[in-house]
Coordinates of C-alpha atoms and ligand atoms in Angstrom, one line a residue:
M1215 CA 86.8 97.1 -110.4
I1216 CA 85.8 95.6 -107.0
R1217 CA 82.9 92.5 -107.0
F1218 CA 81.3 91.0 -104.1
E1219 CA 79.6 88.0 -105.2
N1220 CA 77.6 86.6 -102.6
V1221 CA 79.9 87.1 -99.9
T1222 CA 79.4 85.8 -96.6
K1223 CA 81.6 86.2 -93.6
R1224 CA 81.5 84.5 -90.4
Y1225 CA 84.4 85.5 -87.9
R1226 CA 85.2 82.3 -85.2
G1227 CA 82.9 81.9 -82.1
A1228 CA 80.4 84.5 -83.6
A1229 CA 76.7 83.3 -83.6
K1230 CA 75.7 85.6 -86.5
P1231 CA 77.5 86.3 -89.9
A1232 CA 79.2 89.4 -89.7
L1233 CA 78.4 89.9 -93.5
H1234 CA 75.6 88.1 -95.1
D1235 CA 75.6 87.2 -98.9
V1236 CA 76.5 90.7 -99.7
D1237 CA 76.7 91.2 -103.4
F1238 CA 77.6 94.3 -105.6
E1239 CA 80.2 95.9 -107.9
V1240 CA 82.1 99.2 -107.8
Q1241 CA 83.1 100.5 -111.3
R1242 CA 86.5 102.0 -111.8
G1243 CA 86.1 105.8 -111.1
E1244 CA 83.3 105.4 -108.5
F1245 CA 83.0 106.8 -105.2
V1246 CA 80.8 104.9 -102.8
F1247 CA 79.9 105.3 -99.3
L1248 CA 79.6 102.0 -97.4
V1249 CA 77.0 103.3 -94.7
G1250 CA 75.5 101.4 -91.5
A1251 CA 75.6 101.3 -87.9
S1252 CA 78.4 100.3 -86.1
G1253 CA 78.6 96.6 -86.2
S1254 CA 77.1 96.4 -89.4
G1255 CA 80.2 95.2 -91.5
K1256 CA 81.7 98.3 -93.0
S1257 CA 85.1 97.2 -91.6
S1258 CA 84.8 93.5 -92.6
C1259 CA 83.9 94.7 -96.1
L1260 CA 87.2 96.9 -96.2
R1261 CA 89.1 94.3 -94.9
L1262 CA 88.1 91.5 -97.5
I1263 CA 88.8 94.3 -100.5
L1264 CA 92.2 94.7 -98.8
R1265 CA 92.4 90.8 -98.8
E1266 CA 93.2 91.3 -94.7
D1267 CA 90.5 88.6 -94.5
T1268 CA 89.0 86.1 -96.7
P1269 CA 85.3 85.3 -97.1
S1270 CA 83.6 82.4 -95.7
D1271 CA 81.3 82.0 -98.7
G1272 CA 81.0 83.6 -101.9
R1273 CA 84.1 85.6 -103.8
V1274 CA 85.8 89.0 -103.8
V1275 CA 87.5 90.0 -106.8
V1276 CA 89.5 93.4 -106.8
L1277 CA 91.5 94.8 -109.9
G1278 CA 90.6 91.7 -111.8
R1279 CA 92.1 89.0 -109.4
D1280 CA 90.0 86.7 -107.1
L1281 CA 91.4 87.2 -103.9
R1282 CA 90.6 83.8 -102.8
T1283 CA 93.3 82.4 -105.6
L1284 CA 95.9 85.3 -104.9
A1285 CA 98.9 83.8 -103.6
N1286 CA 100.1 85.1 -100.1
R1287 CA 103.3 86.3 -101.4
K1288 CA 101.3 88.3 -103.9
V1289 CA 99.5 89.8 -101.5
P1290 CA 101.5 93.0 -100.4
Y1291 CA 102.2 93.7 -104.6
F1292 CA 98.3 93.6 -104.7
R1293 CA 97.9 96.3 -101.9
R1294 CA 100.1 98.5 -103.6
H1295 CA 97.5 99.4 -105.5
I1296 CA 95.0 100.0 -102.7
G1297 CA 95.4 103.0 -100.3
S1298 CA 93.8 103.0 -97.1
V1299 CA 92.7 105.5 -94.4
F1300 CA 91.4 105.1 -90.9
Q1301 CA 89.5 106.8 -88.1
D1302 CA 92.4 107.0 -86.1
F1303 CA 94.6 108.1 -88.6
R1304 CA 97.5 105.8 -87.7
L1305 CA 100.6 108.1 -88.1
L1306 CA 103.8 107.0 -86.7
P1307 CA 104.2 109.7 -83.8
T1308 CA 107.9 109.8 -83.8
K1309 CA 108.2 110.6 -87.5
T1310 CA 107.7 113.9 -89.1
V1311 CA 105.1 114.4 -91.7
F1312 CA 107.4 114.1 -94.4
Q1313 CA 108.7 110.9 -93.0
N1314 CA 105.4 109.6 -92.2
V1315 CA 104.2 109.7 -96.1
A1316 CA 107.8 108.5 -97.4
F1317 CA 107.8 105.6 -95.2
T1318 CA 105.7 103.5 -97.2
L1319 CA 107.7 104.4 -100.3
Q1320 CA 111.1 103.4 -98.7
V1321 CA 109.5 100.1 -97.6
I1322 CA 108.6 99.5 -101.1
G1323 CA 111.9 100.5 -102.3
S1324 CA 111.2 103.5 -104.2
S1325 CA 114.2 105.5 -105.3
R1326 CA 115.7 108.3 -103.3
G1327 CA 114.3 110.6 -106.0
F1328 CA 111.0 109.5 -106.6
I1329 CA 110.5 110.1 -103.0
Q1330 CA 112.1 113.6 -102.9
Q1331 CA 109.3 114.3 -105.7
A1332 CA 106.3 112.5 -104.9
V1333 CA 105.9 113.4 -101.2
P1334 CA 105.9 117.1 -101.5
E1335 CA 103.7 116.5 -104.3
A1336 CA 101.1 114.5 -102.3
L1337 CA 101.4 117.1 -99.4
A1338 CA 100.7 119.8 -101.6
L1339 CA 97.8 118.3 -102.8
V1340 CA 96.0 117.6 -99.6
G1341 CA 97.0 121.0 -98.9
L1342 CA 99.9 120.3 -96.0
A1343 CA 102.6 122.1 -98.2
G1344 CA 105.1 123.8 -95.8
K1345 CA 104.5 121.4 -93.0
E1346 CA 106.6 118.9 -93.8
K1347 CA 108.7 119.3 -90.8
R1348 CA 106.0 119.0 -88.4
M1349 CA 105.4 116.1 -85.9
P1350 CA 102.0 114.6 -85.9
H1351 CA 101.2 116.0 -82.4
E1352 CA 101.7 119.2 -83.6
L1353 CA 98.9 119.1 -86.3
S1354 CA 95.4 119.4 -85.8
G1355 CA 93.2 116.3 -86.0
G1356 CA 92.1 117.3 -89.8
E1357 CA 96.1 118.0 -90.5
Q1358 CA 96.7 114.4 -89.2
Q1359 CA 94.0 112.9 -91.3
R1360 CA 95.3 115.0 -94.6
V1361 CA 98.9 113.3 -93.7
A1362 CA 97.4 110.0 -93.5
I1363 CA 95.4 110.8 -97.0
A1364 CA 98.7 111.6 -98.1
R1365 CA 100.5 108.8 -97.4
A1366 CA 97.7 106.9 -98.7
I1367 CA 97.8 108.5 -102.3
V1368 CA 101.2 108.9 -102.2
N1369 CA 102.3 105.7 -104.3
R1370 CA 98.9 106.5 -106.9
P1371 CA 96.8 103.8 -105.8
Q1372 CA 93.8 102.9 -108.0
I1373 CA 91.5 102.4 -105.0
L1374 CA 91.1 104.2 -101.7
L1375 CA 89.7 102.9 -98.9
A1376 CA 88.8 105.1 -96.3
D1377 CA 87.3 103.6 -93.0
E1378 CA 85.3 106.3 -91.2
P1379 CA 87.9 108.9 -91.9
T1380 CA 85.9 111.6 -90.6
G1381 CA 85.0 109.6 -87.1
N1382 CA 87.3 111.7 -84.8
L1383 CA 87.0 115.0 -86.6
D1384 CA 84.4 117.9 -86.0
P1385 CA 81.9 118.7 -88.9
A1386 CA 83.6 121.4 -90.3
T1387 CA 87.0 119.6 -90.9
S1388 CA 85.0 116.5 -92.0
I1389 CA 83.5 118.4 -94.7
D1390 CA 87.1 119.5 -95.9
I1391 CA 88.2 115.8 -95.7
M1392 CA 85.3 114.8 -97.5
Q1393 CA 85.9 117.5 -100.0
L1394 CA 89.6 116.4 -100.0
L1395 CA 88.4 112.7 -100.9
A1396 CA 85.9 113.7 -103.7
R1397 CA 88.8 115.7 -105.3
I1398 CA 91.1 112.4 -105.2
N1399 CA 88.0 110.6 -106.8
A1400 CA 87.6 113.3 -109.4
G1401 CA 91.2 112.3 -110.6
G1402 CA 90.1 109.1 -111.4
T1403 CA 91.0 107.0 -108.0
T1404 CA 87.9 104.7 -107.0
V1405 CA 87.1 105.7 -103.5
V1406 CA 85.1 103.5 -100.9
M1407 CA 84.3 105.2 -97.8
A1408 CA 82.9 103.4 -94.7
T1409 CA 80.7 105.8 -92.8
H1410 CA 77.9 105.9 -90.0
E1411 CA 77.4 109.9 -90.6
A1412 CA 74.7 109.9 -92.9
G1413 CA 74.3 113.8 -92.7
F1414 CA 77.6 114.3 -95.1
V1415 CA 76.3 111.1 -97.7
D1416 CA 73.3 112.9 -98.5
Q1417 CA 75.0 115.7 -99.2
M1418 CA 77.8 114.0 -101.6
Q1419 CA 75.2 112.7 -103.8
R1420 CA 77.1 109.9 -104.4
R1421 CA 76.3 105.9 -104.6
V1422 CA 75.4 104.7 -101.3
I1423 CA 75.5 100.9 -100.4
E1424 CA 73.8 100.3 -96.8
L1425 CA 74.6 97.2 -94.6
R1426 CA 72.3 96.3 -91.6
H1427 CA 73.1 93.4 -89.5
G1428 CA 75.6 92.4 -92.3
E1429 CA 73.0 92.4 -94.8
M1430 CA 73.0 94.9 -97.8
V1431 CA 69.5 96.7 -97.5
R1432 CA 70.4 99.7 -100.2
D1433 CA 72.4 100.2 -102.8
E1434 CA 71.3 103.8 -104.3
T1435 CA 72.8 105.9 -107.0
H1436 CA 71.8 109.8 -105.8
G1437 CA 70.3 112.3 -107.7
G1438 CA 73.9 113.5 -109.6
Y1439 CA 75.4 110.4 -109.7
G1440 CA 76.1 109.4 -113.3
D1441 CA 76.3 112.7 -114.6
R1442 CA 79.8 113.8 -113.9
S1443 CA 79.6 117.0 -115.4
G1444 CA 77.7 118.0 -112.1
L1445 CA 80.3 117.1 -109.9
P1446 CA 82.4 119.2 -107.8
S1447 CA 86.1 120.1 -109.2
L1448 CA 87.2 120.7 -105.9
A1449 CA 89.8 123.4 -103.9
P1450 CA 93.0 124.3 -105.7
E1451 CA 96.3 124.5 -103.9
P1452 CA 98.2 127.0 -102.3
E1453 CA 101.1 127.1 -105.3
R1454 CA 98.3 129.1 -107.0
G1455 CA 99.3 132.1 -104.8
A1456 CA 97.8 133.8 -101.7
A1457 CA 95.2 135.3 -103.9
A1458 CA 93.4 132.4 -105.3
V1459 CA 93.6 130.6 -101.8
A1460 CA 92.0 133.8 -100.4
A1461 CA 89.5 133.1 -103.1
L1462 CA 88.9 130.0 -102.0
T1463 CA 89.0 130.4 -98.4
A1464 CA 85.6 132.3 -99.2
V1465 CA 84.0 130.0 -101.0
L1466 CA 84.8 126.9 -98.4
E1467 CA 83.4 129.2 -95.5
L1468 CA 80.4 129.8 -97.6
H1469 CA 80.3 126.1 -98.1
R1470 CA 80.7 125.4 -94.5
E1471 CA 78.3 128.0 -93.7
I1472 CA 75.6 126.2 -95.6
V1473 CA 76.4 122.8 -94.3
E1474 CA 76.0 124.4 -90.7
T1475 CA 72.8 126.3 -90.9
G1476 CA 71.4 123.7 -93.4
V1477 CA 70.1 126.7 -95.0
V1478 CA 70.8 126.5 -99.4
D1479 CA 69.7 129.4 -100.8
P1480 CA 70.8 130.1 -104.7
V1481 CA 71.0 134.1 -104.0
A1482 CA 73.9 133.3 -101.5
V1483 CA 75.4 131.0 -103.7
D1484 CA 75.2 133.3 -106.7
A1485 CA 76.7 135.8 -104.3
A1486 CA 79.5 133.9 -103.6
V1487 CA 80.1 132.9 -107.4
V1488 CA 80.4 136.7 -108.2
A1489 CA 82.6 137.8 -105.7
S1490 CA 84.9 134.6 -105.9
S1491 CA 85.3 135.5 -109.6
E1492 CA 85.9 138.9 -108.4
A1493 CA 88.8 137.5 -106.3
V1494 CA 89.8 134.9 -108.9
E1495 CA 90.3 137.7 -111.4
A1496 CA 92.3 140.1 -108.9
A1497 CA 94.6 136.8 -108.4
E1498 CA 95.5 136.6 -111.8
S1499 CA 96.5 140.5 -111.9
A1500 CA 98.7 139.3 -109.0
E1501 CA 97.2 142.2 -106.7
E1502 CA 97.1 140.3 -103.7
A1503 CA 95.3 143.2 -101.8
E1504 CA 92.5 143.1 -104.0
A1505 CA 92.2 139.7 -103.9
L1506 CA 92.3 139.9 -100.2
D1507 CA 89.6 142.7 -100.5
A1508 CA 87.5 140.4 -102.8
Q1509 CA 87.6 137.7 -100.2
R1510 CA 86.4 140.3 -97.7
V1511 CA 83.4 141.1 -100.0
A1512 CA 82.8 137.7 -100.5
R1513 CA 82.6 136.6 -96.9
E1514 CA 80.5 139.8 -96.2
E1515 CA 77.8 139.3 -99.1
S1516 CA 77.3 135.3 -98.5
A1517 CA 77.2 135.8 -94.9
A1518 CA 74.6 138.5 -95.4
A1519 CA 72.6 136.2 -98.1
L1520 CA 72.6 133.2 -95.9
A1521 CA 71.3 135.6 -93.1
A1522 CA 68.5 136.6 -95.2
A1523 CA 68.2 133.0 -96.5
T1524 CA 68.0 132.0 -92.8
V1525 CA 65.3 134.5 -91.7
E1526 CA 63.3 133.5 -94.7
Q1527 CA 63.6 129.8 -94.0
E1528 CA 62.6 130.3 -90.6
A1529 CA 59.7 132.7 -91.5
A1530 CA 58.8 130.2 -94.0
E1531 CA 58.7 127.2 -91.2
Q1532 CA 56.3 129.2 -88.8
D1533 CA 53.9 130.0 -91.4
A1534 CA 54.0 126.3 -92.3
A1535 CA 51.5 124.0 -90.6
V1536 CA 53.6 120.9 -90.7
P1537 CA 57.0 121.2 -88.7
A1538 CA 60.4 121.1 -90.4
P1539 CA 59.7 120.9 -94.0
P1540 CA 61.6 118.5 -96.3
P1541 CA 64.3 120.2 -98.9
P1542 CA 62.4 122.4 -101.6
P1543 CA 61.1 120.1 -104.7
E1544 CA 64.7 120.9 -106.5
P1545 CA 67.0 121.6 -103.7
P1546 CA 70.1 123.5 -105.0
R1547 CA 73.3 121.2 -104.3
T1548 CA 74.9 121.7 -101.0
N1549 CA 78.4 121.2 -102.3
P1550 CA 80.2 124.6 -104.1
I1551 CA 79.6 123.6 -107.5
P1552 CA 79.0 126.5 -109.2
I1553 CA 81.5 128.1 -107.3
A1554 CA 84.2 125.9 -108.1
D1555 CA 83.3 126.1 -111.7
A1556 CA 83.8 130.0 -111.3
V1557 CA 87.1 129.7 -109.3
E1558 CA 88.0 127.0 -112.6
I1559 CA 91.9 125.8 -111.0
D1560 CA 92.7 123.1 -112.7
L1561 CA 95.0 120.3 -110.8
E1562 CA 96.8 120.1 -114.1
D1563 CA 97.9 123.5 -113.7
L1564 CA 99.4 122.6 -110.8
G1565 CA 101.8 120.0 -112.0
V1566 CA 100.7 117.5 -109.6
A1567 CA 98.1 115.8 -111.0
D1568 CA 99.8 113.2 -113.5
R1569 CA 102.4 112.6 -111.4
L1570 CA 100.1 111.6 -108.4
G1571 CA 97.9 109.4 -110.8
L1572 CA 95.4 112.0 -110.4
G1573 CA 95.2 113.2 -113.9
D1574 CA 92.7 112.3 -116.9
Q1575 CA 95.0 109.3 -118.2
A1576 CA 93.3 106.1 -118.2
D1577 CA 95.4 103.6 -116.0
D1578 CA 96.7 100.4 -117.7
E1579 CA 98.7 99.1 -115.0
V1580 CA 96.4 96.4 -114.0
G1581 CA 94.5 94.1 -116.3
P1582 CA 90.8 93.5 -116.0
T1583 CA 88.8 95.7 -113.8
S1584 CA 86.2 93.5 -112.8
Ligands
ADP2800 P1 81.3 98.2 -88.7 O1 82.7 98.2 -89.3 O2 79.9 98.1 -89.2 O3 81.4 98.5 -87.5 P2 82.3 95.5 -88.4 O4 82.5 94.7 -89.5 O5 83.9 96.3 -87.4 O6 81.6 96.5 -87.9 O7 81.8 94.2 -87.5 C1 80.8 93.7 -88.1 C2 80.3 92.5 -87.4 O8 81.8 91.7 -86.8 C3 80.3 92.9 -85.6 O9 79.4 92.1 -85.0 C4 81.7 92.7 -85.0 O10 81.5 92.4 -83.7 C5 82.2 91.7 -85.6 N1 83.6 91.4 -85.9 C6 84.2 92.4 -86.4 N2 85.3 91.8 -86.5 C7 85.4 90.5 -86.1 C8 86.7 89.8 -85.5 N3 87.8 89.9 -85.9 N4 86.5 88.6 -84.9 C9 85.1 88.5 -84.6 N5 84.0 89.3 -84.7 C10 84.4 90.1 -85.3
MG2801 MG1 84.2 99.7 -88.7

């Protein structure tokens, strides 16, 4: 789907190439992290994929097209298959949330009817239903990035490129954004995300390509990679009703706590699974009060379990002669997979997945994938 063949990129006037002999292939549906320090060449790679730039040597093939031979006049059409998100969001400050997402569609001549349908769907998918009329400055950083993501996926691209999308966000918000990208990927969109934040990358257990001074020094598939059964099927949408949202809030809070405390304890996860299942059951019986109560229980149980786990871990650390032991041999996942399974809210139920190209169906719009 994306192939770099011995790609070297030299910028005019630069002593050293920004990319040197970079060679990799990304398959359809993959989630790939492009990691490396500032200046290592991540953005250069993404620009080559978008054909904003061309290699000095080697070949870049994207969606079956050799970008060297792609005619300039075809570039705008080629780019319609690729969504991009950036660190600085790049929203139009004088346009509303809705207008920001609609704008690209208007530019490419989508019908009014399609825009009226696709924009709210995209906003719902990123969790921004109801905020259509806000201006960008009325949103938090995380919400602004969600608008940018909605804009990037509204035209159902096959590839989503994200260049340090969490670079301006706090850790908790960053996790939300990463989960959103993971969910978009789970719908079939190939995602390439550049980041220098190694912490998140390790938690996600996805393929990692590392650049150092323009050279590829690592191409690693983490544990769990390739086994899609273990990948998180992530958060549902508000349409499901307040009760389900309440259940998920509990789940996400647990996840956040795990991420922030660095403590992962199966007991805590189990407690949250049980509690969130209860919340979902309550949601299905449409008893919002019950659901909210279950959410409270979920929070309390997970907080208590986490506190216990923290104490245990601290004790263990003090006992141990060596400082800061690495994660246990088989660490439980740091993402809320069991919880998401328990909640089991299907994007298809929400009726937006297919129309956004996030369903299971194969996308045959563009020919050869490599
Ligand atoms: P990263 O995104 O990993 O921070 P970049 O791809 O932006 O890295 O940059 C890689 C190297 O190429 C850096 O040394 C940078 O200074 C240089 N570079 C990037 N863009 C240009 C450009 N347009 N002109 C000259 N040098 C550039
Ligand atoms: Mg960069």
